Every structure is written in structure tokens, then in C-alpha cells.
JSON list of C-alpha atoms and ligand atoms in Angstrom, two decimals:
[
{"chain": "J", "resi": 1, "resn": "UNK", "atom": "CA", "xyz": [13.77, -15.28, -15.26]},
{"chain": "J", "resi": 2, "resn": "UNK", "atom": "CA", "xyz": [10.98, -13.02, -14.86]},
{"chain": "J", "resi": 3, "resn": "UNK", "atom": "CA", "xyz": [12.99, -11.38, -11.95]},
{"chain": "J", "resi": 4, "resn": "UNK", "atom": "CA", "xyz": [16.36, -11.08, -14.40]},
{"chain": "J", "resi": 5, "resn": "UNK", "atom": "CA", "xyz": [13.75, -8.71, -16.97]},
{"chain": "J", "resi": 6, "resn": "UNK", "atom": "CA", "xyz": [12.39, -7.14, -14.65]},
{"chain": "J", "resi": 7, "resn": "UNK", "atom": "CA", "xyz": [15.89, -6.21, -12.91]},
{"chain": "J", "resi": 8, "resn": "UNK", "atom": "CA", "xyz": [17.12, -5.05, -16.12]},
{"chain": "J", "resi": 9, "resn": "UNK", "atom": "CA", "xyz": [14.19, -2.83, -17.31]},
{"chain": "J", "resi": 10, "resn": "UNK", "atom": "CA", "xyz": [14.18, -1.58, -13.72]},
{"chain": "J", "resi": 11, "resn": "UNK", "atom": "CA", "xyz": [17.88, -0.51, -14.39]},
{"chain": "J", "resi": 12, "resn": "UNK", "atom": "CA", "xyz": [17.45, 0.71, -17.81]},
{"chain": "J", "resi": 13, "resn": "UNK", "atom": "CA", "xyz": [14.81, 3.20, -16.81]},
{"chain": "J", "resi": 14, "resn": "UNK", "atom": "CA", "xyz": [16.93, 4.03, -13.83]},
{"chain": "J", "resi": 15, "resn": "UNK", "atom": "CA", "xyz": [19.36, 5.06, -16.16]},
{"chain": "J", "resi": 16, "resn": "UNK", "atom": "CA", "xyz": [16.80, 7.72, -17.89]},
{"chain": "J", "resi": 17, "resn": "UNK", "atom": "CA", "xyz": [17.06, 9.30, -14.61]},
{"chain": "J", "resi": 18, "resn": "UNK", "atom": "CA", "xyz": [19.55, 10.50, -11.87]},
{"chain": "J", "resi": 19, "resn": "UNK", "atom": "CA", "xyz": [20.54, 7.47, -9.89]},
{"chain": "J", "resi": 20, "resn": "UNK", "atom": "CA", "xyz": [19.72, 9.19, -6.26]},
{"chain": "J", "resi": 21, "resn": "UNK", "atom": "CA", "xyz": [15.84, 9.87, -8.14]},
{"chain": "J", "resi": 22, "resn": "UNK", "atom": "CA", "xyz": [14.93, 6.50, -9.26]},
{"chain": "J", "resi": 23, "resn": "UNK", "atom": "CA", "xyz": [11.14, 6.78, -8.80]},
{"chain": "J", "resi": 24, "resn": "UNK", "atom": "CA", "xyz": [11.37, 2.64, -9.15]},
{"chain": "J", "resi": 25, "resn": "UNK", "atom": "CA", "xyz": [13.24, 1.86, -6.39]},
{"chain": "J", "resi": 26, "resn": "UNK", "atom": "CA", "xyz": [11.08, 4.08, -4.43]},
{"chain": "J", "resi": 27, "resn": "UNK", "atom": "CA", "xyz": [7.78, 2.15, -5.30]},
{"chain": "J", "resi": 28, "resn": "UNK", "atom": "CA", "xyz": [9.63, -0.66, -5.19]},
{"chain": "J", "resi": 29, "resn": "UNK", "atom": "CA", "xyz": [10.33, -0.09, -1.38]},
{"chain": "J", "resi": 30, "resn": "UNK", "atom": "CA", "xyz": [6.78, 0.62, -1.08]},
{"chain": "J", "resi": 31, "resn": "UNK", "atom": "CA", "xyz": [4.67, -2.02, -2.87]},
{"chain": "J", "resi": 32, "resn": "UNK", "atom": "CA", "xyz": [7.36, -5.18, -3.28]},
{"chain": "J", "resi": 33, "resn": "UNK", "atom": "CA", "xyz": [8.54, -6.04, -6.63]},
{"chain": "J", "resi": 34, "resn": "UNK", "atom": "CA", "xyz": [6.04, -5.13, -9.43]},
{"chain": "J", "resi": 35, "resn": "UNK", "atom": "CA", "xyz": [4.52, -6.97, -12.50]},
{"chain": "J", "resi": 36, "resn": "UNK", "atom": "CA", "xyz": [4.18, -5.28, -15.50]},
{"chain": "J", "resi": 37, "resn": "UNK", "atom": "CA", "xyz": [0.89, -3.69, -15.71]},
{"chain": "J", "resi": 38, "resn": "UNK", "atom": "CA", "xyz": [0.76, -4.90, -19.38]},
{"chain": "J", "resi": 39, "resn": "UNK", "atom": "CA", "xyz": [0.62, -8.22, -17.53]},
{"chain": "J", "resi": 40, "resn": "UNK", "atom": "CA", "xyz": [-3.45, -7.24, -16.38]},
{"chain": "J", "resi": 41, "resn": "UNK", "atom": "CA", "xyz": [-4.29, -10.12, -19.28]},
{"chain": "J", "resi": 42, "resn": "UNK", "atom": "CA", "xyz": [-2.33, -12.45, -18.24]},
{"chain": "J", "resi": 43, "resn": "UNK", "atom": "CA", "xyz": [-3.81, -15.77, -16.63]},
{"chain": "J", "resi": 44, "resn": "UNK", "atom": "CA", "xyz": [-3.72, -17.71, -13.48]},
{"chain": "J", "resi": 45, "resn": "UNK", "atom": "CA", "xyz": [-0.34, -20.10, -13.95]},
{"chain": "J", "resi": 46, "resn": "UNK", "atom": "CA", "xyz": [1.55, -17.33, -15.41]},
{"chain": "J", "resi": 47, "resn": "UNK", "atom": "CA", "xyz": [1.24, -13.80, -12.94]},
{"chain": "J", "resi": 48, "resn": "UNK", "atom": "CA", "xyz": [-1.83, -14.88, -10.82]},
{"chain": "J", "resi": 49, "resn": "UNK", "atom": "CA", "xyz": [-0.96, -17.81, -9.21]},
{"chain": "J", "resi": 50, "resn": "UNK", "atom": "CA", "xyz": [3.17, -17.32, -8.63]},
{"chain": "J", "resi": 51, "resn": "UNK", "atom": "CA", "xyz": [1.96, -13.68, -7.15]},
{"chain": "J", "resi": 52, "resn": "UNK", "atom": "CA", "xyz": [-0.12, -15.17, -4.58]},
{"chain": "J", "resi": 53, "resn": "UNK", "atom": "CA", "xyz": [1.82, -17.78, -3.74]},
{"chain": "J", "resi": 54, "resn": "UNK", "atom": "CA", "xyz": [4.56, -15.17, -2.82]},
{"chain": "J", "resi": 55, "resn": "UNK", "atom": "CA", "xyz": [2.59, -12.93, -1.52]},
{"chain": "J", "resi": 56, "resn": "UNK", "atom": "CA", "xyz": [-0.08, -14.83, 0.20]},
{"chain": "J", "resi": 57, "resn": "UNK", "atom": "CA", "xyz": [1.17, -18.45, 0.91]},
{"chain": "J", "resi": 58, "resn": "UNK", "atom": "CA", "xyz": [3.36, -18.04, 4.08]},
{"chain": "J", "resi": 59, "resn": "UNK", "atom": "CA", "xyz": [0.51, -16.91, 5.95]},
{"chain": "J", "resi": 60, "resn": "UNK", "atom": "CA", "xyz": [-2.22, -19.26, 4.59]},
{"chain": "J", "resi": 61, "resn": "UNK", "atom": "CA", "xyz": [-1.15, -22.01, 4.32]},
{"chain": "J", "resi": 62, "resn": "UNK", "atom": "CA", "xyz": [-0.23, -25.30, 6.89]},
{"chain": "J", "resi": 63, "resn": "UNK", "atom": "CA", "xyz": [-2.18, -26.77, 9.32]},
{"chain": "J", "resi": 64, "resn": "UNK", "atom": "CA", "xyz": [-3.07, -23.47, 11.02]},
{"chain": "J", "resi": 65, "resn": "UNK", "atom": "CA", "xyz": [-3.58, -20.91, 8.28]},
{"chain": "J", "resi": 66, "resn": "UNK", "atom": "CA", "xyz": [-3.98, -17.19, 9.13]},
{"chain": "J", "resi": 67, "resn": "UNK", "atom": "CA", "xyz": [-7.24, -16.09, 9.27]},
{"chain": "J", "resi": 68, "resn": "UNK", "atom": "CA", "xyz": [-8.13, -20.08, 9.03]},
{"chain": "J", "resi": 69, "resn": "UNK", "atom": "CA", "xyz": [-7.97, -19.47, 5.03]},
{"chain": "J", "resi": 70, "resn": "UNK", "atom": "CA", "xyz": [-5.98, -22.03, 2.94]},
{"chain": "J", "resi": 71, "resn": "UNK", "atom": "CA", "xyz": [-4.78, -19.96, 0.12]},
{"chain": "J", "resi": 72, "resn": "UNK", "atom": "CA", "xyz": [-2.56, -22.97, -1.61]},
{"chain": "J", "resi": 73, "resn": "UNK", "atom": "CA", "xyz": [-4.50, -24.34, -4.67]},
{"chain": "J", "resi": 74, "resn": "UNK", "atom": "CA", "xyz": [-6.44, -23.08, -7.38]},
{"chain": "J", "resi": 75, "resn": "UNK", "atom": "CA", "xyz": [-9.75, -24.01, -6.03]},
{"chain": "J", "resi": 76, "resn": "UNK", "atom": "CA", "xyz": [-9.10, -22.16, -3.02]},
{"chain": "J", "resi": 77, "resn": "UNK", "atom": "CA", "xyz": [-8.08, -19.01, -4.92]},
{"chain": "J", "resi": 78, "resn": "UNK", "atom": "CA", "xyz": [-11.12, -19.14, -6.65]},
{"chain": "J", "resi": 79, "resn": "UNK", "atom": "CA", "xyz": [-13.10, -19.61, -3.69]},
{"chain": "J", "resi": 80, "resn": "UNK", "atom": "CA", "xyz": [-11.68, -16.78, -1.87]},
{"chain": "J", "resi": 81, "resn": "UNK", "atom": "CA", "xyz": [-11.02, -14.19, -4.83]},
{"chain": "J", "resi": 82, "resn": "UNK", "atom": "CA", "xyz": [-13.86, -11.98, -3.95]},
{"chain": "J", "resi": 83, "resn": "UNK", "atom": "CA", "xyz": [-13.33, -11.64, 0.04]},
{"chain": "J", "resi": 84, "resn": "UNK", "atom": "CA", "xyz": [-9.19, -11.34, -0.97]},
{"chain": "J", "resi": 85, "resn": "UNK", "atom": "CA", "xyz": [-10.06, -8.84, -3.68]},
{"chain": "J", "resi": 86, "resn": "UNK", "atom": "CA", "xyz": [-11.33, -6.68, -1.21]},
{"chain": "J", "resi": 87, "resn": "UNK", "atom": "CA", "xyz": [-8.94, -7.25, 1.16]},
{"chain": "J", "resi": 88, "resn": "UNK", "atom": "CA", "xyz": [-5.87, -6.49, -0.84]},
{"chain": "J", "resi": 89, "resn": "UNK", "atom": "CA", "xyz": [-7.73, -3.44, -2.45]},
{"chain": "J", "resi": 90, "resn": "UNK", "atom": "CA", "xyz": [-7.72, -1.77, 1.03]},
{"chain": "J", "resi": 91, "resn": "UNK", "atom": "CA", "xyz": [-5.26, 1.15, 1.87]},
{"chain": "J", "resi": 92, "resn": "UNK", "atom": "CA", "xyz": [-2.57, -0.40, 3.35]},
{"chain": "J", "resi": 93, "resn": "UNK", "atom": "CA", "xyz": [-2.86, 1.19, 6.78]},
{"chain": "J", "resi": 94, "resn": "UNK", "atom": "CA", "xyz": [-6.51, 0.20, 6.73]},
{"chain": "J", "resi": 95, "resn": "UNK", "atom": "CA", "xyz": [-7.42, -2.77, 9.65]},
{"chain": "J", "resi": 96, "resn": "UNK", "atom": "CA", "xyz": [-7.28, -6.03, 7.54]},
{"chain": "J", "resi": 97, "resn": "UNK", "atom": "CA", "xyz": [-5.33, -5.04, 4.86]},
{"chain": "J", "resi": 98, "resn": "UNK", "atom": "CA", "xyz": [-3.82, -7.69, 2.60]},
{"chain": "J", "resi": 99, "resn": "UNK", "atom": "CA", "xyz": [-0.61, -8.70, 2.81]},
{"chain": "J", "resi": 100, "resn": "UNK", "atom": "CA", "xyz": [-0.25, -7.23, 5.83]},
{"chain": "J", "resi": 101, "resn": "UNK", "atom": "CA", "xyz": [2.07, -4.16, 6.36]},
{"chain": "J", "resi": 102, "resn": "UNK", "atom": "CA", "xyz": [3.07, -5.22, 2.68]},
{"chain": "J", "resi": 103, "resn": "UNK", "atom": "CA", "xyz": [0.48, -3.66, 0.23]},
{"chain": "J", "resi": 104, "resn": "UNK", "atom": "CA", "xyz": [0.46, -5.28, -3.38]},
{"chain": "J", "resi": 105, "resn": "UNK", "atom": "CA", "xyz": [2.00, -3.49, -5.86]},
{"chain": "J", "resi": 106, "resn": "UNK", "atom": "CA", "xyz": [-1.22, -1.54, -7.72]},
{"chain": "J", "resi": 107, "resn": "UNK", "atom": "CA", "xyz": [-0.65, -3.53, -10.80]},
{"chain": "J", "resi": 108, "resn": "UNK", "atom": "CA", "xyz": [-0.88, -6.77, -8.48]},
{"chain": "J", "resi": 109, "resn": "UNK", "atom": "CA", "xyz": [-4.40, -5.66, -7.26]},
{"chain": "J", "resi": 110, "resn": "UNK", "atom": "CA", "xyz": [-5.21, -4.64, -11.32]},
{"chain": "J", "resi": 111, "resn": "UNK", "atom": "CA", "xyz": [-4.26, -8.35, -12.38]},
{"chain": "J", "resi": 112, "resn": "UNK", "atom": "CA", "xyz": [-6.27, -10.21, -9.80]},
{"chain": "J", "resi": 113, "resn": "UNK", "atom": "CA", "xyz": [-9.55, -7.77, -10.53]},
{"chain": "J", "resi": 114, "resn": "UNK", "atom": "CA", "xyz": [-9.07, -8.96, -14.35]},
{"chain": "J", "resi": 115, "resn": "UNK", "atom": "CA", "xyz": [-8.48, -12.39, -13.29]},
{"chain": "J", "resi": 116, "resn": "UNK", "atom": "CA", "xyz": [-12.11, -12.24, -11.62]},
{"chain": "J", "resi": 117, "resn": "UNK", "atom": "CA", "xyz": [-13.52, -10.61, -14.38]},
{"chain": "J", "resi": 118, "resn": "UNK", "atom": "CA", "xyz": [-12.36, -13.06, -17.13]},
{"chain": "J", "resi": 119, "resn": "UNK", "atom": "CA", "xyz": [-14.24, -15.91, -15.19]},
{"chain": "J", "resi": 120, "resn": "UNK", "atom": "CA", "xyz": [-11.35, -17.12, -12.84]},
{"chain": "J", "resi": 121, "resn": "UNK", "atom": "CA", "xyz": [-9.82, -19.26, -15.54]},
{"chain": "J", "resi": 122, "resn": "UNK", "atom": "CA", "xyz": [-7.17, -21.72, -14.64]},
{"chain": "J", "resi": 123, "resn": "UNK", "atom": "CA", "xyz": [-5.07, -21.05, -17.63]},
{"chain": "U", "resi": 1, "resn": "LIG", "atom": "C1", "xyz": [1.85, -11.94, 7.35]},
{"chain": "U", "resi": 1, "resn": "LIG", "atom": "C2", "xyz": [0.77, -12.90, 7.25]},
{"chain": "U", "resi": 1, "resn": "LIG", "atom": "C3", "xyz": [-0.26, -12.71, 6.15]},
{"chain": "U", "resi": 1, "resn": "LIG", "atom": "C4", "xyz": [-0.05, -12.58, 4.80]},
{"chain": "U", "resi": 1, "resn": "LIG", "atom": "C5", "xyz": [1.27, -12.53, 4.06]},
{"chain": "U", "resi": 1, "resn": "LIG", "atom": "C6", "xyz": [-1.35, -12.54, 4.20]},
{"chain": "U", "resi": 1, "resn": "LIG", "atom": "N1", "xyz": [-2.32, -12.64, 5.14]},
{"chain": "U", "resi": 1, "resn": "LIG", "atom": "FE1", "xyz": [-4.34, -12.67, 4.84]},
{"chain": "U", "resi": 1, "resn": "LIG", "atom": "N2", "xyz": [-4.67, -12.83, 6.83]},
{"chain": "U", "resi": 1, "resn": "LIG", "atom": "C7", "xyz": [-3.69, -12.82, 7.79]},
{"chain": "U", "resi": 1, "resn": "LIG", "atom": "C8", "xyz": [-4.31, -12.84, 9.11]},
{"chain": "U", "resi": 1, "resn": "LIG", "atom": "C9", "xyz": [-3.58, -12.84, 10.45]},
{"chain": "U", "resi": 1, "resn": "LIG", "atom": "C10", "xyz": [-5.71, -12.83, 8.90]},
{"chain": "U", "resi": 1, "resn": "LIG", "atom": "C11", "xyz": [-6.81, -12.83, 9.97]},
{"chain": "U", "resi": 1, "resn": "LIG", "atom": "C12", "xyz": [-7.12, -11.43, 10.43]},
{"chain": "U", "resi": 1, "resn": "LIG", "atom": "C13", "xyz": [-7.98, -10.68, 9.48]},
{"chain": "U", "resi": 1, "resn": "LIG", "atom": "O1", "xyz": [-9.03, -11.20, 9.06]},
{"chain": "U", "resi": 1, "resn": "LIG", "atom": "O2", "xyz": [-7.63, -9.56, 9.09]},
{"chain": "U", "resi": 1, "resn": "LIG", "atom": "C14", "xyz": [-5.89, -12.82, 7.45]},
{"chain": "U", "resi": 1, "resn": "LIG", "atom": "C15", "xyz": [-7.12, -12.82, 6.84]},
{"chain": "U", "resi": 1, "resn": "LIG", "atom": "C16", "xyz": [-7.32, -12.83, 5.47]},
{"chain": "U", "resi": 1, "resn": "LIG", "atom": "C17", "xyz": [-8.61, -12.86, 4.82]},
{"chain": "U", "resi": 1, "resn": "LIG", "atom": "C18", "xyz": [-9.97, -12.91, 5.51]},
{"chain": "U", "resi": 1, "resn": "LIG", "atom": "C19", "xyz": [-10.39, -14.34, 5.73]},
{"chain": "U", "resi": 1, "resn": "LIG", "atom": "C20", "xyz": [-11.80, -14.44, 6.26]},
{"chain": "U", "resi": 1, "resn": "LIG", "atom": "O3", "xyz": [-12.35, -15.55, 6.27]},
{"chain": "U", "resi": 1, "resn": "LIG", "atom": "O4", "xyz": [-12.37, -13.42, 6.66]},
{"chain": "U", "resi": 1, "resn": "LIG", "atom": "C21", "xyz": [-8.39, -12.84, 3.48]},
{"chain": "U", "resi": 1, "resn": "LIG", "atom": "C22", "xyz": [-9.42, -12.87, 2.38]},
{"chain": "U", "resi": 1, "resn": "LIG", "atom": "C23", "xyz": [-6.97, -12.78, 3.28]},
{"chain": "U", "resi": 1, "resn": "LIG", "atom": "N3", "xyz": [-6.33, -12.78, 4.50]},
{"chain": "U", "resi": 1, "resn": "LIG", "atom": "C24", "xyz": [-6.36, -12.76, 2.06]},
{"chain": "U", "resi": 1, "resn": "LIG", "atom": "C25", "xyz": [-4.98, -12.64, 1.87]},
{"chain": "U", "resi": 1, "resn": "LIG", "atom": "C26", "xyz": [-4.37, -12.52, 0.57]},
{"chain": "U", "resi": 1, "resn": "LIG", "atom": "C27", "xyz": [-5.11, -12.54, -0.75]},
{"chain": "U", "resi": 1, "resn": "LIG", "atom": "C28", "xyz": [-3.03, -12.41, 0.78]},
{"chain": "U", "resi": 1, "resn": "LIG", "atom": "C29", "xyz": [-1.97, -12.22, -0.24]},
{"chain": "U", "resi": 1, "resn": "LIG", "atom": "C30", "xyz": [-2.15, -11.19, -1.24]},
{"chain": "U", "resi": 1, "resn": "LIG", "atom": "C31", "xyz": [-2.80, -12.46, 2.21]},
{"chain": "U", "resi": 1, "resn": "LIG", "atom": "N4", "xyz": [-4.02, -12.59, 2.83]},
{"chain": "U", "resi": 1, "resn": "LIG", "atom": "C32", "xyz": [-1.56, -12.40, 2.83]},
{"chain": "U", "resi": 1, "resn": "LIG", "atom": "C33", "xyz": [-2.32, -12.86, 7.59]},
{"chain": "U", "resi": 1, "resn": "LIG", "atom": "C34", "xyz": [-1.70, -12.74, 6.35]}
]
């Protein structure tokens, strides 16, 4: 559903533009589709949580998790929020980087800071 909005407000502000200029599709290249930065407020069930399981889940998760870090439930997302705050804040080229080769988009890495700062809730 999410996807459907944000495919049509993507389009709709393509259309401001010249299609061959469409600054969106550019960052979205770049940084993977993006959540709405007006989204920062939002809580854990509704943009954190579905954002890292995308983003994050393939890789940590199973019986052998990257980095040996589950990153699955919400106690493990709390857990790790600091050490993967850091990690996805990194320049993208940087060593250690989170996701790797696949940088967040910035209003990704803007919602998980405010996650942290509102006390982690699981709302
Ligand atoms: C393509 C696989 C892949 C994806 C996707 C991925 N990671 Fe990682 N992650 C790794 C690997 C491999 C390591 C171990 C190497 C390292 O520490 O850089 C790692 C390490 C980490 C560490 C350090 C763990 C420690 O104990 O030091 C954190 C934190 C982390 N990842 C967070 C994340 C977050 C948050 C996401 C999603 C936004 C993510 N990762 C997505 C592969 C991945």
C-alpha cells in the first residue's frame, strides 16, 4: 500500500519535471526506495520495524547471522540500535557501512535516530 503512494507521489512530482530529469529516480537508484521524511515521528511497527526488516533481515538473521547479530525481533533492535545507528550513519563507501553497498535512504537513517531518541518505543 505504502509502496502504491509512494509510486504515485513519486510520479506526480516526476511530472513537475522533464521525465529524462527526475531527481527521484536518481536518489532512488542511489539510496533504495525512500520513506517520507515526514515519517521521522513515526514508531517502531509502522516505518521502523518493516524498514529494517527489509533492509537489515537477510543478512541477520538464521542460524548464522552476519556479523553474528540477530536483527529479527524488537528486543534485538533495541539492543543493537546504538552500534546500527552508527553503522548505517557511515558514508556508504566507508569500511562497515550499513546495508552494505546499499546506503539507507537519509530519511531512513533520520527515522531510526528519532526512534532512539523517543525511548525505543515498541509502538
Ligand atoms: C548484505 C548483508 C548485510 C546487510 C543487508 C546488512 N548487514 Fe550488517 N553486517 C553484515 C556483515 C557481513 C557484518 C560483519 C562485518 C562488519 O562488522 O562490518 C555486519 C555487521 C553489522 C553490525 C556490527 C555488529 C557487531 O557486533 O559489531 C551492525 C550493527 C550491523 N551490521 C547492522 C546492520 C543494520 C542496521 C542493517 C540494516 C540497515 C544491516 N546491518 C544490513 C552484513 C549485512
Amino acid at each position: 500500500m505504502r509502496v502504491n503512494v509512494w509510486v504515485m507521489a513519486t510520479v506526480s512530482v516526476c511530472a513537475l519535471f522533464s521525465l529524462e530529469a527526475c531527481y527521484y529516480d536518481v536518489e532512488w537508484d542511489l539510496y533504495g526506495p525512500p520513506v517520507d521524511c515526514g515519517q521521522v515521528e513515526a514508531g517502531y511497527s509502522a516505518v521502523i520495524e518493516p524498514m529494517l526488516s527489509l533492509n537489515c533481515k537477510g543478512c541477520h538473521s538464521g542460524t548464522y547471522p552476519d556479523g553474528d547479530l540477530l536483527l529479527t525481533t524488537y528486543e534485538e533492535h533495541v539492543a543493537a540500535a546504538e552500534m546500527s545507528l552508527e553503522r548505517i550513519s557511515r558514508p556508504a563507501t566507508a569500511t562497515g557501512a550499513m546495508p552494505p553497498g546499499a546506503p539507507l535512504h537519509p530519511c531512513n537513517v533520520e527515522a531510526f535516530e528519532q526512534w532512539i531518541l523517543n525511548g525505543k518505543l515498541d509502538d
